[in-house]
C-alpha positions as semicolon CSV with decimal commas, in nm:
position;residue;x (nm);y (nm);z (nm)
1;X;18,198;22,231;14,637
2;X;17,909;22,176;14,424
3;X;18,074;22,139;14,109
4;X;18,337;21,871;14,190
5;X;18,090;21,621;14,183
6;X;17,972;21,737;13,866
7;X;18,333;21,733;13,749
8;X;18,416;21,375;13,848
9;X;18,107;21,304;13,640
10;X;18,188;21,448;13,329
11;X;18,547;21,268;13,358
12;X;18,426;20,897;13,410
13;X;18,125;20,960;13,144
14;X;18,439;21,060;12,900
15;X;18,620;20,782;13,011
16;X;18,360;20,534;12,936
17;X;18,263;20,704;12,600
18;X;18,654;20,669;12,542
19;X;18,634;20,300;12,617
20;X;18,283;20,204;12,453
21;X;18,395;20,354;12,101
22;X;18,581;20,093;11,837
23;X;18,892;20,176;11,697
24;X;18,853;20,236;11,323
25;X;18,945;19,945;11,111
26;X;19,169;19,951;10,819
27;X;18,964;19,773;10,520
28;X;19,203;19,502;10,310
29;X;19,224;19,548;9,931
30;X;19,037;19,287;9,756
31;X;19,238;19,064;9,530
32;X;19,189;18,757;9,335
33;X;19,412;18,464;9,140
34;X;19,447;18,346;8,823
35;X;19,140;18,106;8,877
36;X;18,910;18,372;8,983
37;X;19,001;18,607;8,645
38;X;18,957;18,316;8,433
39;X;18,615;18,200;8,593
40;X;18,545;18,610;8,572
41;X;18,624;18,685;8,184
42;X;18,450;18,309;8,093
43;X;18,476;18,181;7,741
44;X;18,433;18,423;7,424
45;X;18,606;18,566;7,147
46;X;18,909;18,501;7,239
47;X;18,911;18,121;7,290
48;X;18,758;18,037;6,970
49;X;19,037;18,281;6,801
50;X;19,308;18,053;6,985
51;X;19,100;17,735;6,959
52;X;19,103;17,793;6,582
53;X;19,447;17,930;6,528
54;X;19,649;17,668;6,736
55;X;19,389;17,391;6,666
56;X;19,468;17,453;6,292
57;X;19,812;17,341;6,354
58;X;19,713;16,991;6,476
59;X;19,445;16,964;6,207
60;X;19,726;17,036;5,957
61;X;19,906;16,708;6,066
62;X;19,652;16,559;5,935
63;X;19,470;16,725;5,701
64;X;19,803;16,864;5,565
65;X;19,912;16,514;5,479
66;X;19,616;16,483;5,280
67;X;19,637;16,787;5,134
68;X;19,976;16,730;5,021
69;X;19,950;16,422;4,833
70;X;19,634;16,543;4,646
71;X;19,848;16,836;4,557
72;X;20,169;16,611;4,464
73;X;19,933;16,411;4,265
74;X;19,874;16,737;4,031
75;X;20,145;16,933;4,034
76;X;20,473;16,690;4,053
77;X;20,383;16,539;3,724
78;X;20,298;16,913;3,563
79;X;20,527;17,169;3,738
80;X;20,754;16,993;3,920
81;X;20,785;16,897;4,283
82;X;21,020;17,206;4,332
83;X;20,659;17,449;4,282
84;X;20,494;17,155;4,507
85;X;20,785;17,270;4,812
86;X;20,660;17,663;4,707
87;X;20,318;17,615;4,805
88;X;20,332;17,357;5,063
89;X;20,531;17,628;5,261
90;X;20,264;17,884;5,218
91;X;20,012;17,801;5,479
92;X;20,316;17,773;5,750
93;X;20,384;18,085;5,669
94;X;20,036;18,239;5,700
95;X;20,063;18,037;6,022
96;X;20,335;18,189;6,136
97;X;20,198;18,561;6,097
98;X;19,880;18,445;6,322
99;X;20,144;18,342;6,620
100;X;20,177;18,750;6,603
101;X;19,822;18,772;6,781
102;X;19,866;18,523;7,048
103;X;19,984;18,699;7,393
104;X;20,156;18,557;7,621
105;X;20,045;18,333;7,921
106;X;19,902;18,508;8,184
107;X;20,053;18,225;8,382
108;X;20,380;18,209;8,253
109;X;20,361;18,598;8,333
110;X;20,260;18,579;8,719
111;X;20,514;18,223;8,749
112;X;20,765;18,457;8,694
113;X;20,677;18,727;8,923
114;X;20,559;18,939;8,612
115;X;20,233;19,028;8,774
116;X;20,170;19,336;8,565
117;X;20,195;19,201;8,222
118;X;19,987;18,922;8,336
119;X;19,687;19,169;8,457
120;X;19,777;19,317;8,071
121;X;19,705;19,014;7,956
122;X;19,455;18,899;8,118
123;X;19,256;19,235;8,030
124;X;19,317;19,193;7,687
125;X;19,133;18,875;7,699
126;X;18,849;19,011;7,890
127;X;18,872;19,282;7,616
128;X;18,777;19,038;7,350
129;X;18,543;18,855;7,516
130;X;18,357;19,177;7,600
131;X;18,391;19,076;7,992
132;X;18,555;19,251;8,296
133;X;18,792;19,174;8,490
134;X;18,714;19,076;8,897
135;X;18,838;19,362;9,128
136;X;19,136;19,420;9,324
137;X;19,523;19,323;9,272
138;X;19,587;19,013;9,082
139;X;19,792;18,788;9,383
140;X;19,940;18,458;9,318
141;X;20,241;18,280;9,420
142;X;20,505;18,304;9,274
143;X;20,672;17,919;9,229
144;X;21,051;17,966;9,424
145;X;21,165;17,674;9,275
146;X;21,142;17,644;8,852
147;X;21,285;17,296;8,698
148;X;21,629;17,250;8,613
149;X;21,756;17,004;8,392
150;X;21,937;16,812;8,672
151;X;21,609;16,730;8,801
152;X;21,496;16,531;8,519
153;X;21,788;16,309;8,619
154;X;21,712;16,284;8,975
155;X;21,727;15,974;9,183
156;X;21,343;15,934;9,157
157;X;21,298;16,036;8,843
158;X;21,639;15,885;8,646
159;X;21,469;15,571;8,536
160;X;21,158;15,720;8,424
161;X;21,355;15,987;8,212
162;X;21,553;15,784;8,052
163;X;21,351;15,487;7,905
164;X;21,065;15,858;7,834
165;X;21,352;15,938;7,595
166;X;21,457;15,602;7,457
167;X;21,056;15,566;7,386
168;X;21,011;15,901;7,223
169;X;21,318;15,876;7,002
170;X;21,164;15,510;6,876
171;X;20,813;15,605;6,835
172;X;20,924;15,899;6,626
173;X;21,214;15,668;6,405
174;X;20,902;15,451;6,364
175;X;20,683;15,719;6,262
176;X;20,824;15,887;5,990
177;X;21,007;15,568;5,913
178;X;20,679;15,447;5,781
179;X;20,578;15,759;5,592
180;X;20,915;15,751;5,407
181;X;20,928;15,330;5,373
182;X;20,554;15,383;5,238
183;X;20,648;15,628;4,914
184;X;20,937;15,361;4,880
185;X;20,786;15,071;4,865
186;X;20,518;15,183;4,603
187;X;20,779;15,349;4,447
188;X;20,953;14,969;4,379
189;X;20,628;14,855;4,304
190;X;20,671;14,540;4,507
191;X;20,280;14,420;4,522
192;X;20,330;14,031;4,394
193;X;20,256;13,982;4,013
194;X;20,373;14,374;3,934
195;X;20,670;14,431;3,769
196;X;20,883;14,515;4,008
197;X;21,167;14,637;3,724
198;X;20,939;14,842;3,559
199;X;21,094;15,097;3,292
200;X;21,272;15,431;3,532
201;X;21,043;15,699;3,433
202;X;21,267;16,090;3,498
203;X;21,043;16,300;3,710
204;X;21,053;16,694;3,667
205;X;20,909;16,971;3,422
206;X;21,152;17,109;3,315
207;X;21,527;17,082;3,144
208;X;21,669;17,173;3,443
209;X;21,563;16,854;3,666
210;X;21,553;16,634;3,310
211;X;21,951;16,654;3,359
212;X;21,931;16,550;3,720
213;X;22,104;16,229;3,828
214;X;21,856;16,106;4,053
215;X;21,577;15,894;3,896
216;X;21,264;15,741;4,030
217;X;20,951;15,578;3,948
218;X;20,664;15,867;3,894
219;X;20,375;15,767;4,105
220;X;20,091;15,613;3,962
221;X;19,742;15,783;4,052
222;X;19,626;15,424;4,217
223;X;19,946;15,526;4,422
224;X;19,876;15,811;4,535
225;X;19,527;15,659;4,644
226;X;19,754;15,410;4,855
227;X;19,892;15,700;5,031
228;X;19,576;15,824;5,135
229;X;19,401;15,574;5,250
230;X;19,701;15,464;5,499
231;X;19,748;15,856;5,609
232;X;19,327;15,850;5,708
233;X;19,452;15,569;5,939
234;X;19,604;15,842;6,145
235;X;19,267;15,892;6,342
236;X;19,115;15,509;6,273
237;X;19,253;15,394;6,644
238;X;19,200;15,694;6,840
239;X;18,859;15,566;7,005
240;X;19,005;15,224;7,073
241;X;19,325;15,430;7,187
242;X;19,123;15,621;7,421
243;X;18,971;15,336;7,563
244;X;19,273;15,176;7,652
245;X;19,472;15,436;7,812
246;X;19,172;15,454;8,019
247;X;19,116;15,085;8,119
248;X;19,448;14,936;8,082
249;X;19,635;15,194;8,168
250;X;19,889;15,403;8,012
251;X;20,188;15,186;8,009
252;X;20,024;14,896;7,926
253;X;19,867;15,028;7,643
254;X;20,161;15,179;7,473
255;X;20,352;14,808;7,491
256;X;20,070;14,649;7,305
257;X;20,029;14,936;7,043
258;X;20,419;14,925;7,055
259;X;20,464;14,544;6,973
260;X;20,162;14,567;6,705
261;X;20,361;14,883;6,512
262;X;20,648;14,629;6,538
263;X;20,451;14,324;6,410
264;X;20,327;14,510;6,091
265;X;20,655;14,657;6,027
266;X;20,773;14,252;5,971
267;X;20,430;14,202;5,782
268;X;20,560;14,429;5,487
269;X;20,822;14,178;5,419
270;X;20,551;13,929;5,292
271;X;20,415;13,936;4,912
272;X;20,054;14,068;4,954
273;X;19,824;14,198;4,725
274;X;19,779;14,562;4,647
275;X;19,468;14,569;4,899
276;X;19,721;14,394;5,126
277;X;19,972;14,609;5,096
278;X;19,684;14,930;5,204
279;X;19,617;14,715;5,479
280;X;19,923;14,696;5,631
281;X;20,053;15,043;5,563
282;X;19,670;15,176;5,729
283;X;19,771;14,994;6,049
284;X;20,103;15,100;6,049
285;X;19,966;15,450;6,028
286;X;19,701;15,388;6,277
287;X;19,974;15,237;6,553
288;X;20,223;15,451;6,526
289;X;19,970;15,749;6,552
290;X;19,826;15,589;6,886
291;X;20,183;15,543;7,042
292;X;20,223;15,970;6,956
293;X;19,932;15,988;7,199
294;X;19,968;15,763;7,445
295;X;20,370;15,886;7,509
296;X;20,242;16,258;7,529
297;X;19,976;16,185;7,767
298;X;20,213;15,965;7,973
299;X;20,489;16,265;8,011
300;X;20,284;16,532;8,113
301;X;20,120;16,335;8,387
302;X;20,432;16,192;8,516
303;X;20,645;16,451;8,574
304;X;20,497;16,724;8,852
305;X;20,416;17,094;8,734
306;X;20,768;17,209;8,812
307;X;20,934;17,022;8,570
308;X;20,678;16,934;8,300
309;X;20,730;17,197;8,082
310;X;21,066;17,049;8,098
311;X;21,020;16,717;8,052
312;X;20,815;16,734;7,728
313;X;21,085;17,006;7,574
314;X;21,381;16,750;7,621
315;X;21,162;16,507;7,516
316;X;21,019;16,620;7,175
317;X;21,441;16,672;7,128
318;X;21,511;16,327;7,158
319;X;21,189;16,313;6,930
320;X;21,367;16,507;6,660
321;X;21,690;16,316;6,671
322;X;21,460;15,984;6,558
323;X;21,300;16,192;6,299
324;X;21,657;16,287;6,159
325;X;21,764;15,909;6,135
326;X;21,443;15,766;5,987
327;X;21,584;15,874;5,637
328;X;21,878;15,708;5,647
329;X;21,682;15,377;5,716
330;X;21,398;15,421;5,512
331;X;21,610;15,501;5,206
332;X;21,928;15,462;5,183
333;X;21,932;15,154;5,364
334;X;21,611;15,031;5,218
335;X;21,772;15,069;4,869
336;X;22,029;14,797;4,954
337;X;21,782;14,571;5,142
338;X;21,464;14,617;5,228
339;X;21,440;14,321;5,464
340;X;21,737;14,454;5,649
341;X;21,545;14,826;5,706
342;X;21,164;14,704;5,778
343;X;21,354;14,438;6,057
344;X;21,561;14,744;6,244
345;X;21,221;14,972;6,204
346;X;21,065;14,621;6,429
347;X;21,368;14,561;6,641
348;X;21,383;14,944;6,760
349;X;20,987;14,937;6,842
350;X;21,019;14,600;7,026
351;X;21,297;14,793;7,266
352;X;21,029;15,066;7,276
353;X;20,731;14,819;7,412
354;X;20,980;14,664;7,677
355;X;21,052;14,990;7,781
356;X;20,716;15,119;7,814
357;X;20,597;14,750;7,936
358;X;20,870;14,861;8,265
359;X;20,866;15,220;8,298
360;X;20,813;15,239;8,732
361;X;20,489;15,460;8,761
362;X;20,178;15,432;8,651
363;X;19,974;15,760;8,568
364;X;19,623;15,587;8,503
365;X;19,383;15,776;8,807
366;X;19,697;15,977;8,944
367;X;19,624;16,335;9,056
368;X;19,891;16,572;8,850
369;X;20,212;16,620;9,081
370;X;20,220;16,995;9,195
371;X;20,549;16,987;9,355
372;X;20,882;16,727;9,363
C-alpha cells in the first residue's frame, strides 16, 4: 500500500514536467530583397565600370558631335567623307563590345520570377566590389500584372499617350531638323553681304567621287567653327532647364522652351550677320536640347512602374519616325524654299507647346505611380 502513493507521485510530477516543457520551435530562414542586397554590396567597382561605360554613351551625344566636325574639318577635304563614315563608326563599335560585360538586371531577373539568375547577378556585383552578399534566400514579389500595350491606351491614360507621342515625334523632327537645316544653311552661305552664288566647289579625294553627280559647297573652316559653337549650346540651358522643371513645373516648362525652339526656327528667315546667324543656331541647339529633357523626365514620371518601361519604348519609336522625316524637310524641301521648310520646322513645334501646354497631369512633386 505504501507505494501507490509514491506512484501517483511520480505520475503527476511527469505530468507537470510534460506540461512545463516548450515545444521546440522551428527557426525561419532568413531572407532579404533587392533593397537589402543593394544596401549590402554598396557602391564599388562595379558602378564606376557601368557609370563609365553607359555614361560614355550620353557623353558621346555630345562630345561625339564635337568630335565629328573637328574630324570632318580634316579629313573630308583630304580623304574623303567616305574614310570620315570609317572612323566615326569605330568607337560604336568598341562600344558595342563593352555591352558584352554588362549583366543583366537583377531586377528585371526577380520581376520575372527568375530569382536564381538574379542572386547570380547580384553576386557578381558583390564580386567586383569585393563585398558579400546579406544571408538567406533572395524573396521579392514577383509583379502578376506586366504592361501591355493596350494599357497605354487606356481610358485614363489615352489622352496623355497620345499628345506624349505627338510631342516626342515633334521635338525629335525639330531636333535633327536643326542639325541638318544648320550644315544647309552655311552650306548656301546665306549670311547678308556673302555671296550667296558662290562658285560649286566638287567635294571628294578621289576620281571616284570627282565623277559623282551630287555637288556642294566644301565647308569653310570659319564654318565648321559655326557648327561648333551652336552644338556647345547643347548643355548652355540645362541649369536654367533644371530650374524650371522644378519651379514651373514640367508641362509648363516644355510649352515655353517649345514656343522659343519655334520662335528661332522663324528667326533664321531674317538676314543676320554671321555672329547672328551663331546666335540663332546656339539657341536653337540649346532649346531643342532642353525639350529632349524635359519630355524624358515627364514620361517616366507619368506613367506608373508597370507600364513605364513601356511607355518610353513606344515613345522613343514615335521619336524615330520624326528623326526619319527631318531629312526630307531640311533638304530636299529646303532646296526649293527655305522659307517654306524653317515655317513647317515652327508650325510642328507650336502644335508641340499646345500639346504640352494641355497634357492632363502634372508630375512636378508627384510620388512615382507603383501600380495602375
Amino acid at each position: 500500500m505504501a507505494t501507490k502513493p509514491t506512484e501517483s507521485i511520480t505520475i503527476l510530477s511527469l505530468r507537470k514536467l510534460s506540461l512545463g516543457t516548450a515545444e521546440p520551435q522551428v527557426k525561419e530562414p532568413k531572407t532579404f530583397t533587392m533593397e537589402d542586397a543593394v544596401e549590402t554590396i554598396g557602391f564599388g567597382r562595379f558602378h564606376i565600370a557601368l557609370f563609365l561605360i553607359m555614361g560614355s554613351t550620353g557623353v558621346f551625344w555630345l562630345a561625339g558631335s564635337l568630335l565629328i566636325i573637328g574630324l570632318a574639318s580634316v579629313v573630308i577635304p583630304t580623304i574623303g567623307w567616305r574614310w570620315l563614315i570609317r572612323i566615326a563608326s569605330i568607337p560604336g563599335i568598341i562600344l558595342i563590345m563593352a555591352f558584352k560585360f554588362i549583366p543583366e538586371s537583377a531586377r528585371f531577373h526577380v520581376s520575372t520570377g527568375n530569382t536564381q539568375a538574379a542572386v547570380a547577378t547580384l553576386e557578381h556585383i558583390a564580386k567586383m566590389n569585393r563585398s558579400v552578399m546579406p544571408e538567406g534566400k533572395l524573396l521579392e514579389p514577383v509583379l502578376e500584372k506586366r504592361g501591355r500595350f493596350a494599357d497605354l491606351l487606356d481610358a485614363k491614360y489615352l489622352r496623355t499617350t497620345l499628345q506624349i507621342w505627338v510631342i516626342w515625334l515633334g521635338i525629335s523632327f525639330a531636333y535633327y531638323g536643326v542639325i541638318l537645316a544648320s550644315a544647309e544653311l552655311l552650306e548656301r552661305d546665306l549670311v547678308c553681304g556673302s555671296k550667296a552664288d558662290s562658285e560649286v566647289v566638287v567635294t571628294g579625294g578621289d576620281s571616284g567621287e570627282s565623277q559623282s553627280p551630287c555637288y556642294c559647297h566644301m565647308f569653310a573652316p570659319s564654318d565648321y567653327r559655326t557648327m561648333i559653337i551652336s552644338t556647345i549650346g547643347e548643355i548652355a540651358l540645362n541649369p536654367l532647364n533644371i530650374l524650371g522643371i522644378n519651379f514651373l513645373g514640367r508641362r509648363l516648362s516644355l510649352s515655353i522652351t517649345m514656343g522659343c525652339t519655334a520662335l528661332f526656327f522663324l528667326l533664321l528667315n531674317i538676314c543676320t550677320s554671321s555672329a547672328g546667324l551663331i546666335g540663332f543656331l546656339f539657341m536653337l541647339r540649346a532649346l531643342v536640347a532642353a525639350n529632349f529633357n524635359t519630355i524624358y523626365i515627364y514620361t517616366a514620371e507619368v506613367y506608373p512602374t508597370t507600364m513605364r518601361a513601356l511607355g518610353m519604348g513606344t515613345s522613343g519609336s514615335l521619336c524615330r519616325i520624326g528623326a526619319m522625316v527631318a531629312p526630307f524637310i531640311s533638304q530636299v524641301l529646303m532646296s526649293a524654299s527655305i522659307l517654306g521648310a524653317l515655317c513647317l520646322f515652327s508650325s510642328v513645334c507650336v502644335v508641340c507647346a499646345i500639346s504640352a501646354f494641355t497634357l492632363p497631369i502634372e508630375t512636378k512633386g508627384r510620388a512615382l505611380q507603383q501600380i495602375k
